[in-house]
């Protein structure tokens, strides 16, 4: 399946700079890890990607000393850390790295935005740029065959919320958006809002208990 290019990817890549940190916040399963890997893969310098949920990563960063980080990151141009909020004292660790490792750039993500922001906010004042990655937008999905992509996500049970907008305008011959042979799922109406221009927004939440 073709992956969707995230709009933020180019903006994030452009903000990667020596001795600066770029922080990506966002809920789980919005595509942070996939996007980070694409950024790392396309980066021209030497890279290292770690996962904050991995015990080996915790062990590597536990010794919070300049000597340890200089040895660990010798020759590395970009350090990327996924799920960084799971690493104790991550803010102080990143501050030490960006301050003491000449020329290194840091890219870190966290599923818990408040948690990661609280842990990195004060230590990285003036040293970081922050981005919030939201679920796929229509503009992003439109880069691919929209219906095929959405149906693929539904088959993999990768959709927890459906947001539908109805617009009082009819054009074209129409097509079936949801295709046959999809797994049976039960959805609960979460929100229904109408706007003065006639547009309606409907939000459905997946009923996981009914799976």
Coordinates of C-alpha atoms in Angstrom, one line a residue:
X1 CA 0.0 0.0 0.0
X2 CA 1.3 3.4 -0.9
X3 CA 2.1 5.6 2.1
X4 CA 0.6 9.1 2.4
X5 CA 3.0 12.0 2.4
X6 CA 2.4 14.1 5.4
X7 CA 2.2 17.9 4.9
X8 CA 4.3 18.5 8.0
X9 CA 7.2 16.4 6.7
X10 CA 8.9 19.1 4.6
X11 CA 8.4 21.7 7.3
X12 CA 9.9 19.5 10.0
X13 CA 12.8 18.6 7.7
X14 CA 13.5 22.2 7.0
X15 CA 13.7 23.0 10.7
X16 CA 16.3 20.3 11.4
X17 CA 19.5 22.2 12.3
X18 CA 22.8 21.7 14.1
X19 CA 22.5 21.9 17.9
X20 CA 18.8 22.3 17.8
X21 CA 15.9 19.9 18.6
X22 CA 12.7 19.3 16.7
X23 CA 9.9 17.9 18.8
X24 CA 6.9 16.1 17.2
X25 CA 3.8 15.6 19.4
X26 CA 0.7 13.6 18.5
X27 CA -1.5 10.8 19.6
X28 CA -0.7 7.2 18.9
X29 CA -1.3 5.8 15.4
X30 CA -1.3 9.2 13.6
X31 CA 1.9 8.3 11.7
X32 CA 4.7 9.8 13.7
X33 CA 7.0 6.7 13.5
X34 CA 6.5 6.3 9.7
X35 CA 7.1 10.0 9.1
X36 CA 10.2 10.0 11.3
X37 CA 11.7 7.0 9.4
X38 CA 11.1 8.7 6.1
X39 CA 12.8 11.9 7.4
X40 CA 15.7 9.8 8.7
X41 CA 16.0 7.8 5.5
X42 CA 16.1 10.9 3.4
X43 CA 18.6 12.7 5.6
X44 CA 21.9 13.2 3.9
X45 CA 24.2 12.8 6.9
X46 CA 24.8 9.9 9.3
X47 CA 21.8 9.1 11.5
X48 CA 20.9 7.1 14.6
X49 CA 17.2 6.2 15.4
X50 CA 16.2 5.1 18.9
X51 CA 13.0 4.0 20.5
X52 CA 12.1 5.3 24.0
X53 CA 10.1 2.1 24.7
X54 CA 13.2 -0.1 24.1
X55 CA 15.3 -1.1 27.2
X56 CA 18.5 -0.8 25.1
X57 CA 17.7 2.8 24.4
X58 CA 17.1 3.5 28.1
X59 CA 20.5 1.8 29.0
X60 CA 22.3 3.8 26.3
X61 CA 21.1 7.1 27.6
X62 CA 21.0 6.3 31.3
X63 CA 24.6 7.5 32.0
X64 CA 23.9 11.2 31.7
X65 CA 27.4 12.4 31.0
X66 CA 29.0 14.4 28.2
X67 CA 31.6 11.7 27.8
X68 CA 29.0 9.0 27.3
X69 CA 27.0 11.0 24.8
X70 CA 30.1 12.1 22.8
X71 CA 31.2 8.4 22.6
X72 CA 27.7 7.2 21.7
X73 CA 27.1 9.9 19.1
X74 CA 30.5 10.1 17.6
X75 CA 30.1 10.8 13.8
X76 CA 26.3 11.1 14.1
X77 CA 24.7 14.1 12.4
X78 CA 21.0 13.4 13.3
X79 CA 19.7 11.6 16.4
X80 CA 16.1 10.6 16.2
X81 CA 14.2 9.3 19.2
X82 CA 10.7 7.9 18.9
X83 CA 8.4 7.7 22.0
X84 CA 10.9 9.9 23.8
X85 CA 8.4 10.6 26.7
X86 CA 9.2 7.2 28.1
X87 CA 12.9 8.2 28.8
X88 CA 13.5 9.6 32.3
X89 CA 14.9 13.1 32.3
X90 CA 14.6 13.3 28.6
X91 CA 14.5 17.1 28.6
X92 CA 17.8 17.3 30.4
X93 CA 19.3 14.6 28.2
X94 CA 18.4 16.4 25.0
X95 CA 19.7 19.7 26.4
X96 CA 23.0 18.1 27.2
X97 CA 23.3 16.6 23.8
X98 CA 22.4 19.7 21.8
X99 CA 24.7 21.9 24.0
X100 CA 27.7 19.6 24.1
X101 CA 27.8 17.5 20.9
X102 CA 29.0 19.9 18.1
X103 CA 26.9 19.9 15.0
X104 CA 24.4 17.3 16.0
X105 CA 20.7 17.7 15.3
X106 CA 17.9 16.0 17.3
X107 CA 14.5 14.8 16.3
X108 CA 12.2 13.5 19.0
X109 CA 8.6 12.4 19.1
X110 CA 6.1 11.6 21.8
X111 CA 2.6 10.1 21.9
X112 CA 1.8 12.0 25.1
X113 CA 2.2 15.6 24.1
X114 CA 1.6 17.0 27.5
X115 CA 4.0 14.5 29.1
X116 CA 6.8 15.1 26.6
X117 CA 6.3 18.9 26.7
X118 CA 6.5 18.9 30.4
X119 CA 9.7 16.9 30.4
X120 CA 11.4 18.9 27.6
X121 CA 9.8 22.3 27.8
X122 CA 12.0 24.2 30.3
X123 CA 15.4 22.5 29.5
X124 CA 14.9 23.1 25.8
X125 CA 13.8 26.7 25.9
X126 CA 15.4 28.5 22.9
X127 CA 16.7 25.2 21.6
X128 CA 13.7 23.5 20.1
X129 CA 10.9 23.7 17.6
X130 CA 7.6 21.9 18.2
X131 CA 5.1 20.4 15.8
X132 CA 1.8 18.7 16.4
X133 CA 1.0 15.8 14.0
X134 CA -2.8 15.3 13.7
X135 CA -4.6 12.4 12.0
X136 CA -4.6 12.4 8.2
X137 CA -6.3 15.4 6.6
X138 CA -8.4 15.1 3.4
X139 CA -5.6 17.0 1.6
X140 CA -3.1 14.4 2.5
X141 CA -5.3 11.4 1.7
X142 CA -6.2 13.0 -1.7
X143 CA -2.6 12.4 -2.8
X144 CA -3.6 8.7 -3.2
X145 CA -6.7 6.9 -4.4
X146 CA -8.8 8.0 -1.4
X147 CA -11.4 5.3 -1.3
X148 CA -8.9 2.5 -1.8
X149 CA -6.7 3.9 1.0
X150 CA -9.5 4.3 3.5
X151 CA -10.9 0.8 2.7
X152 CA -7.4 -0.6 3.3
X153 CA -7.2 1.0 6.7
X154 CA -10.7 -0.3 7.6
X155 CA -9.7 -3.8 6.7
X156 CA -6.6 -3.6 9.0
X157 CA -8.8 -2.2 11.8
X158 CA -6.6 0.9 11.8
X159 CA -9.5 3.4 12.0
X160 CA -10.9 4.4 15.4
X161 CA -12.8 7.5 14.4
X162 CA -14.7 8.6 11.2
X163 CA -15.4 12.3 10.6
X164 CA -17.9 12.9 7.8
X165 CA -18.8 16.3 6.3
X166 CA -21.9 16.7 4.2
X167 CA -21.9 19.6 1.8
X168 CA -25.1 20.9 0.2
X169 CA -23.7 20.6 -3.3
X170 CA -24.1 17.8 -5.9
X171 CA -21.6 17.2 -8.7
X172 CA -20.4 14.3 -10.8
X173 CA -21.8 10.8 -11.2
X174 CA -20.9 9.6 -7.7
X175 CA -19.1 6.4 -6.5
X176 CA -19.3 4.0 -3.6
X177 CA -16.9 5.1 -0.9
X178 CA -17.1 2.1 1.3
X179 CA -16.5 -1.1 -0.7
X180 CA -17.9 -4.6 -0.1
X181 CA -16.2 -7.3 1.9
X182 CA -15.2 -4.9 4.7
X183 CA -15.0 -6.5 8.2
X184 CA -18.2 -5.9 10.2
X185 CA -17.7 -3.0 12.7
X186 CA -20.0 -1.1 15.0
X187 CA -19.8 2.6 15.2
X188 CA -21.3 5.0 17.8
X189 CA -22.5 8.5 17.0
X190 CA -20.2 10.9 19.0
X191 CA -21.0 14.3 17.6
X192 CA -23.4 16.0 15.2
X193 CA -23.0 19.7 14.3
X194 CA -24.6 21.8 11.6
X195 CA -23.2 25.1 10.4
X196 CA -25.1 28.2 9.0
X197 CA -23.8 27.5 5.5
X198 CA -25.6 24.1 5.5
X199 CA -22.5 21.9 6.1
X200 CA -22.9 19.2 8.7
X201 CA -20.1 17.4 10.6
X202 CA -20.8 13.9 11.9
X203 CA -18.3 12.1 14.1
X204 CA -18.5 8.3 14.7
X205 CA -16.4 6.5 17.2
X206 CA -15.5 2.8 16.9
X207 CA -17.3 0.6 19.5
X208 CA -14.4 -1.6 20.4
X209 CA -16.5 -3.8 22.7
X210 CA -18.7 -4.8 19.8
X211 CA -15.7 -6.1 17.8

